[in-house]
Amino acid sequence: MKVLAAGVMPLLLVLHWKHGAGSPLPITPDDPKCEMRHQCQGNLTFQIRNQLNQLNNSAPELFTYYYKAQGDPFQTNLDKLCNPNVTDFPPFHANGTDKEKLVELYRIIAYLNASLGNITRDQRALNPGALPLLSQLNITTAVMRGLLNNLTCRLCKKYHVAHVSVSYGPDTSTKDTFQKKKLGCHLLGKYKQVISLVAQAF
Amino acid sequence: MLALWTWIVQALFIFLIVDSVGGGLLKPCGHIVPESPVVAPNTTFTAICVLDEECLSEHHLNANQILWKIKDTYVPKEQYTILNKTAASVTLEDVSSLGSPLTCNILLYGQLEQNIYGIQIRVGWAPEKPKNLSCIVNGQSNMKCQWDPGKETHLDTTYVLKSEWPTRQLTDCIPPPNVNNSCTVDMVVVYVNMDVWVVATNVLGNVSSDRINFDPIDIVQLLPPYNVTVSSSKAISSILKVSWTNPVDKPFEGLKYNIRYRTKDASDWTLIPPEDTASTRDSFTVQYLKPFTEYVFSIRCMNREGRGFWSNWSAESSGVTYEAKPSNAPSFWYSIDPSQGHGYRLLHLKWKTLPRSEANGRILHYEVILRGGKTSNFSKSINDTKLILNITNDPYVVSLKAHNIVGSSDPSTLTIPGRDFKAAHPITNLKAFPKDNELWVQWTPPNEPVNKYILEWCVFSDNLPCTPDWQQEGSATKLTYLRGNLMESKCYLITVIPVYDDGPGSPRSVKAYLKQAPPSRGPFVRTKKVGKNEAVLVWEHLPVDDQNGFIRNYTIFYRTSSGNETAVHVNSSHTEYTLSPLTSDTLYMVRMAAYTDEGGKDGPEFTFTTPKFAQGEIEAIVVPVCLAFLLTTLLGVLLCFNKLDLIKKHIWPNVPDPSKSHIAQWSPHTPTRHNLHPKDQMYPEGNFTDTDVSVVEIEANEKKPLPEDLKSLDLFKKEKITTEGHSSGIGGSSCMSSSRPSISSNDESESGQNTSSTVQYSTVVHSGYRHQLPSVQVFSRSESTQPLLDSEERPEDLQIVENGGSGDGASPRQQYFKQNCNQDEISPDLSHFERSKQVSSANEEDFVRLKQQQMSDQRSQSSGSGPMKDFEDVSAADNFGSSTEGQIQRFETIGLEAATEEGMPKSYLPQTVRQGGYVPQ
């Protein structure tokens, strides 16, 4: 739980989470929580698009680093152990409105950010020598934080959305090593798959 | 158990002692507030000294007794404020100028100063607001921010780089120790706008810089591309393909590039047009390159949209284009050695290796083809760059080709003219000059069409032979530089030869220096001729090896040992110079400097001395003087010859021939005056009377001539006698006559008597001389006993010498006598007596005396002062000098008259007179 909190705490907009819940909560545009530390600047759409491209470009590499770092049987049974089979992954509708896509993206990134936090924690313990993997995990996590920042700004600035309900993956701290690796590999496989779709949608 | 209690009691006692002593001794009687102040300069600072209540009561203290000191200086009491009984404050205007520590003191019992407390005051500034904050992202994630921290605070000041997104604060960046103007953030996320600012903090406060907001993607400087490689193509020798790897984890979607290249030896880069490299790629093919040339490439990249900054240039990578056939023919030249006999010449062919840019590859060999003469075409492949052929005197044509792996160059052709060929059509206006560290040659082409020019040059030296280097220039060349390893300070002889279809033209040469320098040494100057007021200096031109440049002029420096140096500039063509005006009889130091355009060099110093007299000057003085002397001598001799008789009369007076003499008749009755005209003239007063004179006539004895040796002896004696001042007889000295004792000098005893009583006077009258027959020749003797008057004592009246030692005939010595007489006159009478004795007694001393006398006379004549003075004294005393002189004149008159009357020089023969009369000689 402590680890989970550590992964969730960076999120600015954390609402109550219910496993399987996908619909956003009502948006209160004039919510005083839209007040930022300073005013949002820059071309947010451009920045979000490029951040998605960054993630999309690095996702395969991250996935490769990961399963290579886990060793056998992951390298030999990639399809079974690392298939993108994550049941509670937030949905994304590429044909939705811009606002809906931003909200769904926010949920996905929040989900991934929390999961990457768990994976990073587990891999530091399981594969402390896998420096490329750990480095790439840190970079990806940092990029996702930036993306969440931009999404928050975009939702608040343009759509005055101050609250978005998000969901998180399972806590792996109590899992065994194989399960940790397996859940991580599933997630990164899913991430590689989803981020490609999302990047194309923006 | 007892022991344990004892130990506890002892320990407790010691603890109490230590606690009481330590606490009591170290506990201060007060303290200062604030405890550790930090004060900014130029600010007012107030400190309060608070006294302890226990001390106040124990020592009866009061805040009035507080004294404030800064170091050892008391703070004026005007700055004190007594707050209450236990506290007093002090207010300092500017602590920074006063220093530290500040102490609170108190006077115990009114006179004993006790320190209560002290504080150290730190002086510093609050941090200034950081300015000029800027950041740059290196690569993808490293962001370095810099700022200006402002002036030194002199306090511990921390600088923190803060950053935040709109939704969260990011981790602070703290600079490493001793860094206050920059900080590097390890990971930065791009495409997110962030605020960045700096906060500076110290004990005096904190201050933040202005915030800057940016998306780090806009300040990214990418890492340069790496793994740059260059490859060539065999098919196309003018292209190279450059490949590279883009930076890892590039944050951008697209990149653009700058590709630059240069040849290996060049320094300037050529940039491939940016529009050709504006998209992401990892290779590029560069075209239009030179064959077989090594090129160096370098690449940089940046965001394709222009965000951020260009990366640094990548590491350089080089590649060589493939070979092509040589693009130019080699430079080709020859020389002829005509020494071969029998109609043959030795042809030395030489050529230059093609530069890399023209060889277009590795030259494998050269092909020489010789045509002409009596032989068929001669072809030879050679790897060297020279070839010696023995050819006939016929004209030839030689061609040369360079071959590489691809092909051969165009041929370079030379016409070797026949032996009788006369070169013509030279170039004109040949000039050579240094410029930009090169030696340039310029000329005016001839009117005829030229195929090419050959430039030959060598070091022009006195010691080394001319070993020419050469280069070829195109027909359009008018100005070029020598492409050789030229040395500075060396004279180069440069020859330009135009080459025509039928052979080489007339060469033209010029000398030049790449860079001149001062001469290695100065000229050796020496004198060619030294005169009284001038000196002709000569020197030799410096050898070429010592010149180091064109000698522009010489400067001659000359000076005397004590005078200022004078410089004279002389044209470089001269080797001689005349220094003038100089001072005679003076030592001169002269040196000479030769100057090129770059400076001069002094030669060794040369010294010479001008003579005291100019050449011929001594001769000009001596010769006239000698001539004058000679002339004078000749004139004197001529005069002497003309006046021989007169001189002879003076030097060798005619002596009457004794053989013709006779004793005159003594006739007391004969009047004596009648035959003595001169005496009459001399004594016109005529004090004598006939009655007073007795005349004795003496006949000369002709039968007793005086033998010759006796004559000489007699003459010698007379001369000595004369020297002694005794004289008598014919022509008798007036001196003798004036010396009264001399009259009777031959008889001293009688002289004393005669002087005191009576004196017999007599007059000698010639009875005849040389057929002159005087009417009466008598000695007249005065019978009178009357004392002589002064006028009667004249020599003419005292010609009787009683003593034979007192000879007469002293007329040739008149002058001498005169002088001698003067001396005698100076001397008292006694000296005359002594002299008389000496003459009569010691003739041997006469020579000595004579000499002494002569020396005395010479001194008299030369100096004249002494004797003349004496003479004047005497004459002043008895008025005698004037009469003496008159007597000399009268002697001369007598002589002349006698000669006139008798027609022959009158001479006197020295005679010896004995007592009682003349004795025939």
Coordinates of C-alpha atoms in Angstrom, one line a residue, chain A residues 2-197:
Chain A
K2 CA 2.9 2.3 0.8
V3 CA 4.4 1.6 -2.6
L4 CA 1.1 2.1 -4.3
A5 CA 0.8 5.5 -2.6
A6 CA 4.2 6.4 -3.7
G7 CA 3.2 5.7 -7.3
V8 CA 0.0 7.5 -7.1
M9 CA 1.0 10.5 -5.1
P10 CA 2.6 12.3 -8.1
L11 CA -0.8 12.4 -9.7
L12 CA -2.4 15.7 -9.3
L13 CA -5.9 14.7 -10.0
V14 CA -6.6 11.6 -8.0
L15 CA -10.2 10.7 -7.4
H16 CA -11.6 7.6 -6.0
W17 CA -10.9 4.6 -8.0
K18 CA -13.1 1.6 -8.5
H19 CA -11.9 -1.4 -10.3
G20 CA -13.6 -1.6 -13.6
A21 CA -15.1 1.9 -13.5
G22 CA -14.5 3.7 -16.7
S23 CA -16.9 6.6 -16.8
P24 CA -15.6 10.0 -15.7
L25 CA -17.1 11.8 -12.9
P26 CA -19.0 15.0 -13.5
I27 CA -16.7 17.9 -14.4
T28 CA -16.9 21.0 -12.5
P29 CA -15.2 23.7 -14.7
D30 CA -15.1 26.3 -12.1
D31 CA -13.5 24.0 -9.6
P32 CA -10.9 26.0 -7.7
K33 CA -8.6 23.0 -8.1
C34 CA -7.9 24.1 -11.6
E35 CA -5.8 26.9 -10.2
M36 CA -2.2 25.9 -11.0
R37 CA 1.1 26.8 -9.4
H38 CA 1.5 29.0 -12.3
Q39 CA -0.3 29.6 -15.5
C40 CA -0.1 27.0 -18.2
Q41 CA 1.8 28.2 -21.2
G42 CA 3.0 26.8 -24.4
N43 CA 1.3 25.0 -27.3
L44 CA -0.3 22.2 -25.3
T45 CA -1.6 20.3 -28.2
F46 CA 1.8 20.3 -29.9
Q47 CA 3.4 19.3 -26.7
I48 CA 1.0 16.4 -26.0
R49 CA 1.4 15.1 -29.5
N50 CA 5.1 15.1 -29.2
Q51 CA 5.0 13.5 -25.8
L52 CA 2.9 10.7 -27.2
N53 CA 5.3 10.3 -30.0
Q54 CA 8.2 10.2 -27.6
L55 CA 6.4 7.5 -25.6
N56 CA 5.4 5.6 -28.8
N57 CA 9.0 5.7 -30.1
S58 CA 10.4 4.5 -26.8
A59 CA 7.8 1.9 -25.9
P60 CA 9.1 -0.9 -28.1
E61 CA 12.6 -0.3 -26.8
L62 CA 11.3 -0.3 -23.3
F63 CA 9.5 -3.6 -23.9
T64 CA 12.6 -5.1 -25.3
Y65 CA 14.8 -4.0 -22.5
Y66 CA 12.3 -5.4 -20.1
Y67 CA 11.8 -8.9 -21.4
K68 CA 15.5 -9.2 -22.1
A69 CA 16.3 -8.2 -18.6
Q70 CA 13.9 -10.8 -17.2
G71 CA 15.7 -13.7 -18.9
D72 CA 14.2 -17.0 -19.5
P73 CA 11.4 -18.0 -19.8
F74 CA 10.3 -14.6 -20.9
Q75 CA 12.6 -14.4 -23.9
T76 CA 11.5 -17.8 -25.2
N77 CA 7.9 -17.5 -24.3
L78 CA 7.3 -13.9 -25.2
D79 CA 3.8 -14.4 -26.6
K80 CA 2.6 -16.2 -23.5
L81 CA 4.2 -14.3 -20.8
C82 CA 4.2 -10.8 -22.3
N83 CA 1.0 -10.7 -24.3
P84 CA -0.9 -7.5 -23.8
N85 CA -3.5 -9.1 -21.8
V86 CA -4.4 -6.5 -19.1
T87 CA -8.0 -6.7 -18.3
D88 CA -8.4 -3.6 -16.2
F89 CA -6.6 -1.3 -18.6
P90 CA -8.5 2.0 -19.2
P91 CA -10.2 2.1 -22.5
F92 CA -9.5 4.5 -25.3
H93 CA -11.8 5.5 -28.0
A94 CA -9.9 7.1 -30.9
N95 CA -13.1 8.3 -32.5
G96 CA -14.3 10.3 -29.5
T97 CA -14.3 14.0 -29.1
D98 CA -11.1 15.8 -28.2
K99 CA -12.3 16.3 -24.7
E100 CA -13.2 12.6 -24.3
K101 CA -9.9 11.5 -25.8
L102 CA -8.1 13.8 -23.4
V103 CA -10.0 12.4 -20.5
E104 CA -9.4 8.8 -21.6
L105 CA -5.8 9.6 -22.2
Y106 CA -5.5 11.0 -18.8
R107 CA -6.8 7.8 -17.3
I108 CA -4.5 5.7 -19.4
I109 CA -1.4 7.7 -18.6
A110 CA -2.4 7.8 -14.9
Y111 CA -2.8 4.0 -15.0
L112 CA 0.5 3.5 -16.8
N113 CA 2.3 5.9 -14.6
A114 CA 1.3 4.1 -11.5
S115 CA 2.1 0.7 -13.0
L116 CA 5.5 1.9 -14.2
G117 CA 6.1 3.1 -10.7
N118 CA 5.4 -0.4 -9.5
I119 CA 7.5 -2.0 -12.2
T120 CA 10.4 0.3 -11.6
R121 CA 10.3 -0.5 -7.9
D122 CA 10.2 -4.2 -8.7
Q123 CA 13.0 -4.1 -11.3
R124 CA 15.3 -2.1 -9.1
A125 CA 15.0 -5.0 -6.7
L126 CA 14.9 -7.9 -9.2
N127 CA 17.3 -6.6 -11.8
P128 CA 19.4 -3.8 -10.3
G129 CA 22.0 -4.3 -13.0
A130 CA 19.6 -3.7 -15.9
L131 CA 20.6 -0.1 -16.2
P132 CA 19.2 0.5 -19.7
L133 CA 15.9 -0.8 -18.6
L134 CA 15.9 1.2 -15.4
S135 CA 17.0 4.3 -17.3
Q136 CA 14.3 3.8 -19.8
L137 CA 11.7 3.2 -17.1
N138 CA 12.7 6.5 -15.4
I139 CA 12.6 8.4 -18.7
T140 CA 9.2 7.0 -19.6
T141 CA 7.8 7.7 -16.2
A142 CA 9.2 11.3 -16.4
V143 CA 7.6 11.8 -19.8
M144 CA 4.3 10.5 -18.5
R145 CA 4.4 12.9 -15.7
G146 CA 4.9 15.7 -18.1
L147 CA 2.1 14.4 -20.2
L148 CA -0.2 14.3 -17.2
N149 CA 0.8 17.9 -16.5
N150 CA 0.0 19.0 -20.0
L151 CA -3.3 17.0 -20.0
T152 CA -4.3 18.6 -16.8
C153 CA -3.5 22.0 -18.2
R154 CA -5.4 21.2 -21.4
L155 CA -8.5 19.9 -19.6
C156 CA -8.5 22.8 -17.2
K157 CA -7.6 25.5 -19.6
K158 CA -9.8 24.5 -22.5
Y159 CA -12.5 22.3 -21.0
H160 CA -12.3 23.4 -17.4
V161 CA -12.2 19.8 -16.2
A162 CA -10.7 19.7 -12.7
H163 CA -11.5 16.2 -11.8
V164 CA -11.0 12.9 -13.7
S165 CA -11.6 9.6 -12.2
V166 CA -8.7 7.2 -12.7
S167 CA -8.0 3.5 -12.0
Y168 CA -4.8 1.7 -11.2
G169 CA -3.5 -1.7 -11.8
P170 CA -3.0 -4.4 -9.2
D171 CA -0.5 -4.0 -6.5
T172 CA 2.4 -6.2 -7.2
S173 CA 4.2 -5.7 -3.9
T174 CA 2.7 -8.9 -2.5
K175 CA 3.3 -10.9 -5.7
D176 CA 6.2 -13.3 -6.1
T177 CA 9.0 -12.5 -8.4
F178 CA 7.7 -14.4 -11.4
Q179 CA 4.3 -12.7 -11.0
K180 CA 5.9 -9.4 -10.7
K181 CA 7.9 -9.9 -13.9
K182 CA 4.9 -11.4 -15.7
L183 CA 2.5 -8.6 -14.7
G184 CA 5.1 -6.1 -15.7
C185 CA 5.7 -7.7 -19.0
H186 CA 2.0 -7.8 -19.7
L187 CA 1.7 -4.2 -18.9
L188 CA 4.5 -3.1 -21.0
G189 CA 3.2 -5.1 -23.9
K190 CA -0.2 -3.5 -23.4
Y191 CA 1.5 -0.1 -23.1
K192 CA 3.4 -0.6 -26.4
Q193 CA 0.1 -1.6 -28.0
V194 CA -2.0 1.2 -26.6
I195 CA 0.4 4.0 -26.9
S196 CA 0.7 3.4 -30.6
L197 CA -3.0 3.8 -31.0

